[in-house]
Amino acid sequence: AQGNTKTEQRYRLNIILAEKRNHIENLQSIMATFGGFLVFSGNKIALRMERQESISYRFDESNIIKDEVKFDTAELSNCPNRYTITYYDPSQNWTSVKVIVEDTPDQQMRGKVINKDVTLDGCTNQNQALRLGRIFKSTNRLNALSVTFKTGTMALHLQPGDIIGFTYRSLVDMPFRILEISESNGVYSLKCQQYNASIYDDALGSQIQVKEYCTIPSALNDSIPEISN
């Protein structure tokens, strides 16, 4: 209000691995605090995270194998519209504290609340917990479309986590994040999830942008409101 800009660390990890668990469980607890995920590519393991990224490669009908494209959408009944997120507050003797992130318009539309509990063992900041909750909520609302398709060796340099542009029939340069890549006899199969870079823009007053990638007007797309961060 006084015209001063204040910043804080977007993600911070503060965790003690006090229980005997396998390495994957420990890594998952750590990565949950910043939306991280591991990518296995060849003989290497890479650490990626959910964040704003640019399109690294574009696919269209000139490099997609014909009749090998399949679209799918997430079932509405499986998508939470409320997240109850647990973090640990140092100012309250490191006790667990819960914050709630809700998708109120979706609750009103469906007439019910579908809750999902998320525990962030290494998170000690309320803003960080809320920031992650808003990413979860917006991802469910705006990234429901997935696509699986096959292509040739032009996918050789890509790996899970990369963002691609996808043009096919009525879709024009729609961004997707690669979830899985497999190869058989020089043919690459890619499974991808719809991607919206503005979900990760946490600047004060930023708005999530819902762009139109379909050349055929959609009443559903027109009805999606902007979601404020």
XYZ file of N, CA and C in Angstrom:
687
model
N 0.825 -1.212 0.000
C 0.000 0.000 0.000
C 0.857 1.258 0.000
N 2.070 1.185 0.562
C 2.972 2.331 0.619
C 3.893 2.390 -0.609
N 3.656 1.526 -1.568
C 4.471 1.535 -2.770
C 5.759 0.753 -2.655
N 5.958 0.030 -1.559
C 7.164 -0.775 -1.386
C 6.930 -2.194 -1.886
N 7.921 -2.756 -2.531
C 7.842 -4.133 -3.007
C 8.602 -5.043 -2.063
N 7.941 -6.083 -1.604
C 8.580 -7.056 -0.725
C 8.593 -8.406 -1.410
N 9.650 -9.136 -1.224
C 9.757 -10.459 -1.829
C 10.090 -11.478 -0.751
N 9.862 -12.749 -1.095
C 10.242 -13.842 -0.217
C 10.681 -15.014 -1.079
N 11.357 -15.958 -0.485
C 11.734 -17.155 -1.220
C 10.473 -17.892 -1.648
N 10.427 -18.261 -2.920
C 9.232 -18.948 -3.415
C 9.075 -20.320 -2.732
N 10.176 -21.059 -2.643
C 10.131 -22.374 -2.015
C 11.321 -22.528 -1.072
N 11.062 -23.135 0.062
C 12.121 -23.394 1.024
C 11.853 -24.748 1.686
N 12.906 -25.498 1.881
C 12.793 -26.833 2.471
C 13.370 -26.822 3.874
N 12.607 -27.332 4.827
C 13.069 -27.432 6.209
C 12.534 -28.758 6.753
N 13.352 -29.800 6.674
C 12.836 -31.137 6.965
C 13.874 -31.969 7.702
N 13.402 -32.809 8.590
C 14.228 -33.814 9.255
C 13.683 -35.187 8.869
N 14.537 -36.012 8.300
C 14.115 -37.360 7.907
C 14.272 -38.273 9.120
N 13.234 -38.278 9.959
C 13.315 -38.950 11.255
C 12.779 -40.376 11.232
N 12.068 -40.737 10.154
C 11.509 -42.078 10.063
C 12.277 -42.898 9.029
N 12.343 -44.200 9.259
C 13.012 -45.080 8.321
C 12.070 -45.386 7.165
N 12.373 -44.789 6.013
C 11.576 -45.006 4.813
C 12.524 -45.237 3.645
N 11.975 -45.723 2.546
C 12.846 -45.933 1.393
C 13.191 -44.589 0.745
N 14.173 -44.617 -0.147
C 14.694 -43.379 -0.721
C 13.636 -42.629 -1.526
N 12.811 -43.372 -2.259
C 11.793 -42.714 -3.079
C 10.806 -41.947 -2.202
N 10.381 -42.537 -1.086
C 9.445 -41.846 -0.190
C 10.073 -40.576 0.376
N 11.357 -40.644 0.743
C 12.028 -39.448 1.248
C 12.124 -38.372 0.170
N 12.466 -38.776 -1.039
C 12.562 -37.818 -2.138
C 11.200 -37.194 -2.440
N 10.150 -37.988 -2.382
C 8.813 -37.452 -2.637
C 8.421 -36.414 -1.600
N 8.786 -36.641 -0.331
C 8.499 -35.658 0.716
C 9.237 -34.356 0.456
N 10.473 -34.477 -0.004
C 11.272 -33.286 -0.295
C 10.713 -32.541 -1.498
N 10.447 -33.270 -2.586
C 10.018 -32.620 -3.824
C 8.616 -32.033 -3.740
N 7.789 -32.544 -2.832
C 6.422 -32.028 -2.703
C 6.404 -30.569 -2.290
N 7.466 -30.106 -1.635
C 7.483 -28.725 -1.146
C 7.721 -27.703 -2.244
N 8.104 -28.157 -3.451
C 8.328 -27.193 -4.538
C 7.820 -27.707 -5.881
N 6.959 -28.710 -5.863
C 6.413 -29.235 -7.111
C 7.464 -29.897 -7.974
N 8.416 -30.578 -7.349
C 9.496 -31.211 -8.093
C 9.146 -32.620 -8.537
N 9.840 -33.095 -9.554
C 9.676 -34.472 -10.000
C 10.969 -34.917 -10.671
N 11.221 -36.222 -10.639
C 12.417 -36.795 -11.226
C 12.143 -37.283 -12.639
N 13.104 -37.095 -13.503
C 12.999 -37.535 -14.885
C 14.118 -38.532 -15.154
N 13.760 -39.700 -15.652
C 14.738 -40.721 -16.021
C 14.890 -40.684 -17.538
N 16.061 -40.286 -18.002
C 16.313 -40.161 -19.429
C 17.644 -40.831 -19.750
N 17.583 -41.944 -20.492
C 18.796 -42.692 -20.783
C 19.386 -43.249 -19.502
N 20.628 -42.904 -19.234
C 21.279 -43.371 -18.004
C 21.435 -42.247 -16.987
N 20.594 -41.210 -17.104
C 20.692 -40.070 -16.202
C 19.364 -39.816 -15.490
N 19.484 -39.224 -14.305
C 18.321 -38.791 -13.545
C 18.390 -37.271 -13.420
N 17.318 -36.598 -13.800
C 17.283 -35.139 -13.740
C 16.162 -34.690 -12.816
N 16.369 -33.568 -12.158
C 15.356 -32.979 -11.288
C 14.665 -31.853 -12.036
N 13.341 -31.941 -12.164
C 12.533 -30.890 -12.793
C 11.513 -30.406 -11.783
N 10.844 -29.317 -12.130
C 9.822 -28.789 -11.229
C 8.718 -28.128 -12.035
N 7.561 -28.015 -11.403
C 6.431 -27.320 -12.003
C 6.724 -25.820 -11.980
N 6.816 -25.220 -13.171
C 7.119 -23.789 -13.256
C 6.802 -23.279 -14.654
N 6.956 -21.974 -14.857
C 6.768 -21.389 -16.170
C 7.909 -21.816 -17.088
N 7.541 -22.376 -18.244
C 8.534 -22.780 -19.224
C 8.034 -22.473 -20.620
N 8.975 -22.327 -21.538
C 8.633 -22.044 -22.926
C 8.523 -23.347 -23.712
N 7.828 -23.269 -24.831
C 7.701 -24.429 -25.714
C 9.076 -24.748 -26.312
N 9.479 -26.015 -26.205
C 10.794 -26.424 -26.698
C 10.728 -27.065 -28.078
N 9.558 -27.554 -28.487
C 9.423 -28.173 -29.808
C 7.942 -28.183 -30.172
N 7.680 -28.140 -31.475
C 6.294 -28.113 -31.940
C 5.994 -29.314 -32.840
N 4.820 -29.899 -32.584
C 4.342 -31.011 -33.400
C 3.090 -30.579 -34.155
N 2.991 -31.055 -35.399
C 1.776 -30.846 -36.180
C 1.583 -32.076 -37.073
N 0.658 -31.999 -37.978
C 0.327 -33.185 -38.765
C 1.440 -33.593 -39.729
N 2.483 -32.760 -39.853
C 3.605 -33.129 -40.710
C 4.588 -34.057 -40.002
N 4.576 -34.085 -38.663
C 5.501 -34.964 -37.940
C 4.810 -35.819 -36.879
N 3.486 -35.964 -36.997
C 2.704 -36.865 -36.144
C 2.252 -38.043 -37.001
N 2.395 -39.242 -36.490
C 1.957 -40.425 -37.237
C 0.429 -40.441 -37.312
N -0.087 -40.521 -38.509
C -1.522 -40.456 -38.744
C -2.261 -41.572 -38.015
N -3.425 -41.244 -37.492
C -4.318 -42.188 -36.799
C -3.710 -42.747 -35.513
N -2.689 -42.071 -34.969
C -2.080 -42.517 -33.714
C -2.216 -41.448 -32.633
N -3.284 -40.670 -32.710
C -3.534 -39.592 -31.746
C -4.779 -39.927 -30.940
N -4.642 -39.864 -29.630
C -5.772 -40.152 -28.752
C -5.864 -39.082 -27.670
N -7.036 -38.461 -27.568
C -7.287 -37.457 -26.534
C -8.081 -38.063 -25.392
N -7.882 -37.503 -24.214
C -8.636 -37.948 -23.041
C -8.793 -36.759 -22.097
N -9.804 -36.801 -21.266
C -10.016 -35.761 -20.264
C -10.169 -36.395 -18.889
N -9.740 -35.673 -17.870
C -9.851 -36.177 -16.503
C -11.321 -36.260 -16.096
N -11.670 -37.322 -15.393
C -13.039 -37.464 -14.918
C -13.332 -36.426 -13.836
N -14.432 -35.726 -14.006
C -14.780 -34.664 -13.074
C -14.928 -35.187 -11.658
N -15.439 -36.414 -11.533
C -15.675 -36.977 -10.202
C -14.381 -37.220 -9.435
N -13.253 -37.305 -10.158
C -11.978 -37.573 -9.507
C -11.184 -36.315 -9.190
N -11.686 -35.165 -9.593
C -10.940 -33.913 -9.423
C -11.363 -33.204 -8.134
N -10.446 -32.996 -7.199
C -10.791 -32.272 -5.970
C -11.103 -30.806 -6.273
N -12.005 -30.220 -5.491
C -12.240 -28.783 -5.562
C -11.980 -28.113 -4.214
N -11.360 -28.858 -3.322
C -10.863 -28.292 -2.067
C -9.595 -29.049 -1.673
N -8.567 -28.299 -1.311
C -7.321 -28.893 -0.833
C -7.087 -28.461 0.612
N -6.954 -29.447 1.480
C -6.578 -29.187 2.868
C -5.093 -29.514 2.995
N -4.278 -28.472 3.166
C -2.827 -28.611 3.099
C -2.222 -28.423 4.488
N -1.428 -29.391 4.893
C -0.769 -29.352 6.196
C 0.684 -28.931 6.037
N 1.071 -27.925 6.807
C 2.472 -27.534 6.893
C 2.839 -27.403 8.372
N 4.088 -27.067 8.668
C 4.551 -27.043 10.053
C 5.070 -25.643 10.399
N 4.490 -25.063 11.444
C 4.742 -23.664 11.786
C 5.775 -23.552 12.902
N 6.958 -22.987 12.648
C 7.979 -22.837 13.689
C 7.527 -21.941 14.844
N 6.663 -20.947 14.528
C 6.210 -20.024 15.574
C 5.219 -20.681 16.524
N 4.710 -21.865 16.170
C 3.789 -22.609 17.034
C 4.415 -23.932 17.464
N 5.708 -23.849 17.785
C 6.456 -25.005 18.298
C 6.436 -26.167 17.304
N 6.497 -25.822 16.012
C 6.589 -26.808 14.944
C 5.390 -27.761 14.887
N 4.271 -27.283 15.362
C 3.062 -28.102 15.261
C 2.483 -27.999 13.851
N 1.691 -28.988 13.470
C 1.092 -28.984 12.137
C -0.062 -27.987 12.076
N -0.140 -27.277 10.990
C -1.189 -26.283 10.761
C -1.813 -26.567 9.400
N -3.119 -26.424 9.302
C -3.818 -26.699 8.048
C -4.306 -25.400 7.418
N -4.135 -25.296 6.107
C -4.725 -24.210 5.333
C -5.601 -24.842 4.262
N -6.603 -24.105 3.833
C -7.558 -24.632 2.858
C -7.558 -23.757 1.612
N -7.463 -24.403 0.463
C -7.578 -23.732 -0.831
C -8.794 -24.330 -1.538
N -9.756 -23.472 -1.862
C -11.009 -23.969 -2.421
C -11.264 -23.417 -3.817
N -11.917 -24.213 -4.634
C -12.414 -23.784 -5.932
C -13.916 -23.604 -5.789
N -14.304 -22.440 -5.280
C -15.715 -22.194 -4.953
C -16.637 -22.283 -6.167
N -16.268 -21.693 -7.321
C -17.170 -21.828 -8.483
C -17.413 -23.278 -8.874
N -16.378 -24.117 -8.794
C -16.557 -25.521 -9.152
C -17.446 -26.226 -8.134
N -17.317 -25.890 -6.852
C -18.172 -26.479 -5.817
C -19.632 -26.133 -6.065
N -19.881 -24.880 -6.457
C -21.252 -24.449 -6.737
C -21.795 -25.143 -7.974
N -20.949 -25.306 -8.995
C -21.399 -25.929 -10.241
C -21.749 -27.394 -10.013
N -20.905 -28.110 -9.243
C -21.145 -29.535 -9.020
C -22.070 -29.801 -7.843
N -22.247 -28.818 -6.988
C -23.120 -28.987 -5.845
C -22.545 -29.855 -4.748
N -21.227 -30.005 -4.728
C -20.593 -30.809 -3.689
C -19.125 -30.429 -3.559
N -18.568 -30.792 -2.405
C -17.161 -30.517 -2.124
C -16.398 -31.839 -2.162
N -15.332 -31.873 -2.949
C -14.456 -33.042 -3.010
C -13.108 -32.624 -2.456
N -12.790 -33.130 -1.289
C -11.592 -32.687 -0.577
C -10.417 -33.635 -0.818
N -9.226 -33.062 -0.855
C -8.004 -33.854 -0.905
C -7.033 -33.324 0.139
N -6.521 -34.211 0.993
C -5.547 -33.835 2.016
C -4.137 -33.959 1.452
N -3.344 -32.920 1.641
C -1.956 -32.905 1.198
C -1.080 -32.503 2.381
N -0.063 -33.300 2.683
C 0.862 -32.983 3.766
C 2.215 -32.611 3.177
N 2.686 -31.421 3.540
C 3.983 -30.936 3.070
C 4.952 -30.992 4.241
N 5.640 -32.123 4.376
C 6.496 -32.347 5.539
C 7.609 -31.306 5.665
N 8.127 -30.819 4.544
C 9.263 -29.897 4.601
C 8.895 -28.440 4.482
N 7.600 -28.131 4.526
C 7.139 -26.745 4.358
C 6.871 -26.107 5.720
N 7.467 -24.940 5.958
C 7.277 -24.225 7.228
C 6.770 -22.811 6.992
N 6.131 -22.578 5.853
C 5.682 -21.235 5.494
C 4.267 -21.306 4.941
N 3.376 -20.505 5.518
C 1.982 -20.539 5.081
C 1.811 -20.099 3.637
N 2.530 -19.041 3.235
C 2.418 -18.574 1.855
C 2.850 -19.646 0.865
N 3.892 -20.398 1.217
C 4.358 -21.471 0.343
C 3.299 -22.551 0.205
N 2.659 -22.906 1.320
C 1.598 -23.919 1.281
C 0.420 -23.439 0.432
N 0.036 -22.167 0.594
C -1.065 -21.623 -0.193
C -0.694 -21.529 -1.670
N 0.552 -21.170 -1.953
C 1.009 -21.061 -3.337
C 0.889 -22.409 -4.046
N 1.326 -23.466 -3.383
C 1.224 -24.802 -3.971
C -0.238 -25.220 -4.125
N -1.054 -24.889 -3.147
C -2.474 -25.220 -3.227
C -3.157 -24.563 -4.415
N -2.787 -23.311 -4.695
C -3.376 -22.627 -5.852
C -2.934 -23.273 -7.161
N -1.693 -23.768 -7.195
C -1.228 -24.482 -8.390
C -2.026 -25.770 -8.575
N -2.241 -26.521 -7.480
C -3.041 -27.752 -7.559
C -4.434 -27.448 -8.098
N -5.060 -26.420 -7.519
C -6.432 -26.067 -7.893
C -6.519 -25.672 -9.367
N -5.626 -24.804 -9.797
C -5.681 -24.312 -11.169
C -5.336 -25.399 -12.173
N -4.445 -26.301 -11.806
C -4.103 -27.402 -12.696
C -5.313 -28.284 -12.939
N -6.069 -28.592 -11.874
C -7.285 -29.398 -12.031
C -8.306 -28.720 -12.921
N -8.462 -27.406 -12.739
C -9.494 -26.677 -13.465
C -9.144 -26.512 -14.945
N -7.877 -26.213 -15.232
C -7.513 -25.754 -16.562
C -6.717 -26.742 -17.394
N -6.201 -27.801 -16.782
C -5.353 -28.734 -17.528
C -5.941 -30.137 -17.547
N -7.206 -30.225 -17.897
C -7.908 -31.510 -17.848
C -7.662 -32.372 -19.078
N -7.155 -31.773 -20.146
C -6.995 -32.505 -21.406
C -5.625 -33.176 -21.479
N -5.605 -34.409 -21.950
C -4.349 -35.115 -22.191
C -4.364 -35.684 -23.602
N -3.175 -35.917 -24.142
C -3.071 -36.465 -25.488
C -1.936 -37.483 -25.522
N -2.160 -38.558 -26.251
C -1.127 -39.552 -26.519
C -0.973 -39.655 -28.032
N 0.254 -39.582 -28.513
C 0.475 -39.666 -29.953
C 1.839 -40.290 -30.238
N 2.036 -40.660 -31.498
C 3.296 -41.266 -31.916
C 3.972 -40.402 -32.970
N 5.291 -40.427 -32.948
C 6.069 -39.639 -33.883
C 7.378 -40.368 -34.161
N 8.252 -39.747 -34.950
C 9.517 -40.363 -35.306
C 10.666 -39.859 -34.462
N 11.862 -39.870 -35.043
C 13.071 -39.543 -34.285
C 13.168 -38.066 -33.916
N 12.246 -37.235 -34.371
C 12.261 -35.829 -33.957
C 11.989 -35.678 -32.455
N 11.521 -36.750 -31.810
C 11.310 -36.713 -30.357
C 12.524 -37.213 -29.585
N 13.595 -37.543 -30.307
C 14.772 -38.131 -29.679
C 15.372 -37.225 -28.606
N 15.339 -35.902 -28.825
C 15.975 -34.961 -27.898
C 15.068 -34.532 -26.761
N 13.809 -34.976 -26.763
C 12.856 -34.549 -25.748
C 12.869 -35.488 -24.559
N 12.386 -34.985 -23.418
C 12.293 -35.804 -22.211
C 11.079 -35.372 -21.401
N 10.600 -36.221 -20.493
C 9.463 -35.840 -19.650
C 9.722 -34.523 -18.936
N 8.698 -33.694 -18.902
C 8.819 -32.367 -18.306
C 8.930 -31.266 -19.330
N 9.362 -31.587 -20.561
C 9.460 -30.582 -21.613
C 8.069 -30.133 -22.051
N 7.994 -28.893 -22.543
C 6.736 -28.342 -23.038
C 6.768 -28.355 -24.568
N 5.713 -28.869 -25.160
C 5.608 -28.908 -26.620
C 4.381 -28.119 -27.071
N 4.412 -27.640 -28.297
C 3.230 -27.079 -28.933
C 2.608 -28.150 -29.811
N 1.277 -28.268 -29.780
C 0.604 -29.363 -30.477
C -0.478 -28.796 -31.382
N -0.319 -29.032 -32.677
C -1.309 -28.604 -33.665
C -1.864 -29.843 -34.357
N -3.173 -30.010 -34.241
C -3.807 -31.201 -34.821
C -5.283 -30.908 -35.045
N -5.685 -31.008 -36.297
C -7.073 -30.724 -36.674
C -7.475 -29.334 -36.185
N -8.420 -29.222 -35.242
C -8.903 -27.902 -34.846
C -8.041 -27.240 -33.769
N -7.045 -27.950 -33.217
C -6.149 -27.370 -32.216
C -4.954 -26.709 -32.900
N -4.599 -25.523 -32.422
C -3.488 -24.785 -33.007
C -2.497 -24.409 -31.913
N -1.322 -25.045 -31.933
C -0.195 -24.721 -31.059
C -0.595 -24.720 -29.576
N -1.369 -25.712 -29.182
C -1.761 -25.832 -27.774
C -0.586 -26.411 -26.970
N -0.226 -25.792 -25.849
C 0.919 -26.294 -25.079
C 0.555 -27.505 -24.227
N 1.452 -28.485 -24.220
C 1.320 -29.684 -23.407
C 2.662 -29.954 -22.729
N 2.593 -30.539 -21.525
C 3.802 -31.006 -20.855
C 3.934 -32.510 -21.088
N 5.117 -32.948 -21.488
C 5.355 -34.371 -21.706
C 5.420 -35.087 -20.358
N 4.602 -36.130 -20.206
C 4.609 -36.941 -18.992
C 5.443 -38.203 -19.152
N 5.318 -38.849 -20.312
C 6.018 -40.104 -20.559
C 6.474 -40.169 -22.011
N 7.628 -40.784 -22.224
C 8.117 -41.065 -23.572
C 8.610 -42.504 -23.605
N 8.201 -43.237 -24.624
C 8.716 -44.589 -24.827
C 9.066 -44.751 -26.297
N 9.998 -45.662 -26.585
C 10.467 -45.842 -27.951
C 10.474 -47.317 -28.329
N 10.052 -47.617 -29.542
C 10.079 -48.978 -30.052
C 10.345 -48.933 -31.553
N 11.485 -49.484 -31.965
C 11.850 -49.553 -33.381
C 11.830 -48.184 -34.060
N 12.316 -47.172 -33.348
C 12.410 -45.841 -33.925
C 11.141 -45.035 -33.884
N 10.064 -45.601 -33.334
C 8.796 -44.883 -33.176
C 8.647 -44.467 -31.718
N 8.401 -43.186 -31.500
C 8.296 -42.644 -30.144
C 6.834 -42.391 -29.799
N 6.432 -42.859 -28.617
C 5.079 -42.632 -28.116
C 5.163 -41.627 -26.969
N 4.398 -40.550 -27.069
C 4.422 -39.487 -26.067
C 3.055 -39.363 -25.406
N 3.064 -39.307 -24.087
C 1.855 -39.009 -23.323
C 2.039 -37.635 -22.701
N 1.091 -36.747 -22.945
C 1.259 -35.347 -22.550
C 0.008 -34.817 -21.846
N 0.226 -33.817 -20.999
C -0.862 -33.177 -20.248
C -0.932 -31.699 -20.619
N -2.132 -31.203 -20.769
C -2.347 -29.788 -21.077
C -1.564 -28.909 -20.097
N -1.038 -27.786 -20.601
C -0.143 -26.942 -19.808
C -0.554 -25.486 -19.933
N -0.521 -24.771 -18.812
C -0.831 -23.347 -18.797
C 0.231 -22.641 -17.963
N 1.122 -21.900 -18.604
C 2.251 -21.278 -17.916
C 1.814 -20.226 -16.905
N 0.666 -19.582 -17.134
C 0.252 -18.501 -16.242
C -0.166 -18.995 -14.862
N -0.384 -20.318 -14.714
C -0.704 -20.887 -13.405
C 0.405 -20.602 -12.401
N 1.641 -20.519 -12.889
C 2.797 -20.386 -12.001
C 3.226 -18.941 -11.790
N 2.474 -17.993 -12.332
C 2.796 -16.578 -12.151
C 2.224 -16.108 -10.824
N 3.097 -15.926 -9.822
C 2.619 -15.548 -8.496
C 2.895 -14.083 -8.173
N 3.095 -13.264 -9.199
C 3.255 -11.827 -8.965
C 1.947 -11.250 -8.430
N 2.069 -10.218 -7.598
C 0.889 -9.606 -6.992
C -0.077 -9.109 -8.060
N -1.320 -9.551 -7.970
C -2.343 -9.113 -8.905
C -2.348 -9.821 -10.233
N -1.505 -10.839 -10.400
C -1.450 -11.545 -11.683
C -2.739 -12.331 -11.905
N -3.078 -12.512 -13.157
C -4.281 -13.237 -13.535
C -3.912 -14.462 -14.363
N -4.613 -15.556 -14.133
C -4.424 -16.743 -14.953
C -5.111 -16.518 -16.292
N -4.371 -16.744 -17.359
C -4.886 -16.504 -18.698
C -5.396 -17.806 -19.316
N -6.592 -17.772 -19.855
C -7.167 -18.924 -20.551
C -7.231 -18.574 -22.027
N -6.287 -19.089 -22.789
C -6.206 -18.768 -24.208
C -7.039 -19.742 -25.039
N -7.392 -19.294 -26.212
C -8.186 -20.110 -27.125
C -7.257 -20.742 -28.163
N -7.148 -22.068 -28.117
C -6.297 -22.780 -29.065
C -7.106 -23.548 -30.093
N -8.410 -23.500 -29.967
C -9.274 -24.250 -30.872
C -9.846 -23.319 -31.942
N -9.749 -23.727 -33.202
C -10.263 -22.902 -34.288
C -11.783 -22.943 -34.367
N -12.399 -23.910 -33.651
C -13.857 -23.987 -33.582
C -14.275 -23.396 -32.246
N -15.063 -22.306 -32.212
C -15.457 -21.689 -30.943
C -16.110 -22.694 -30.008
N -15.752 -22.606 -28.734
C -16.287 -23.533 -27.739
C -17.017 -22.764 -26.659
N -18.270 -23.123 -26.445
C -19.045 -22.463 -25.394
C -18.435 -22.734 -24.028
N -17.830 -23.929 -23.863
C -17.211 -24.266 -22.583
C -16.019 -23.369 -22.314
N -15.152 -23.176 -23.328
C -13.987 -22.331 -23.142
C -14.380 -20.897 -22.856
N -15.437 -20.435 -23.537
C -15.857 -19.047 -23.339
C -16.383 -18.811 -21.920
N -16.845 -19.879 -21.270
C -17.476 -19.719 -19.961
C -16.487 -19.805 -18.814
N -15.212 -20.147 -19.106
C -14.229 -20.295 -18.023
C -13.765 -18.908 -17.584
N -13.976 -18.540 -16.333
C -13.579 -17.205 -15.887
C -12.099 -17.136 -15.587
N -11.553 -15.926 -15.524
C -10.172 -15.758 -15.093
C -10.077 -16.077 -13.604
N -8.975 -16.666 -13.207
C -8.758 -17.021 -11.818
C -7.622 -16.183 -11.280
N -7.875 -15.448 -10.243
C -6.851 -14.571 -9.681
C -5.937 -15.346 -8.755
N -4.650 -15.023 -8.788
C -3.700 -15.611 -7.837
C -3.784 -14.938 -6.490
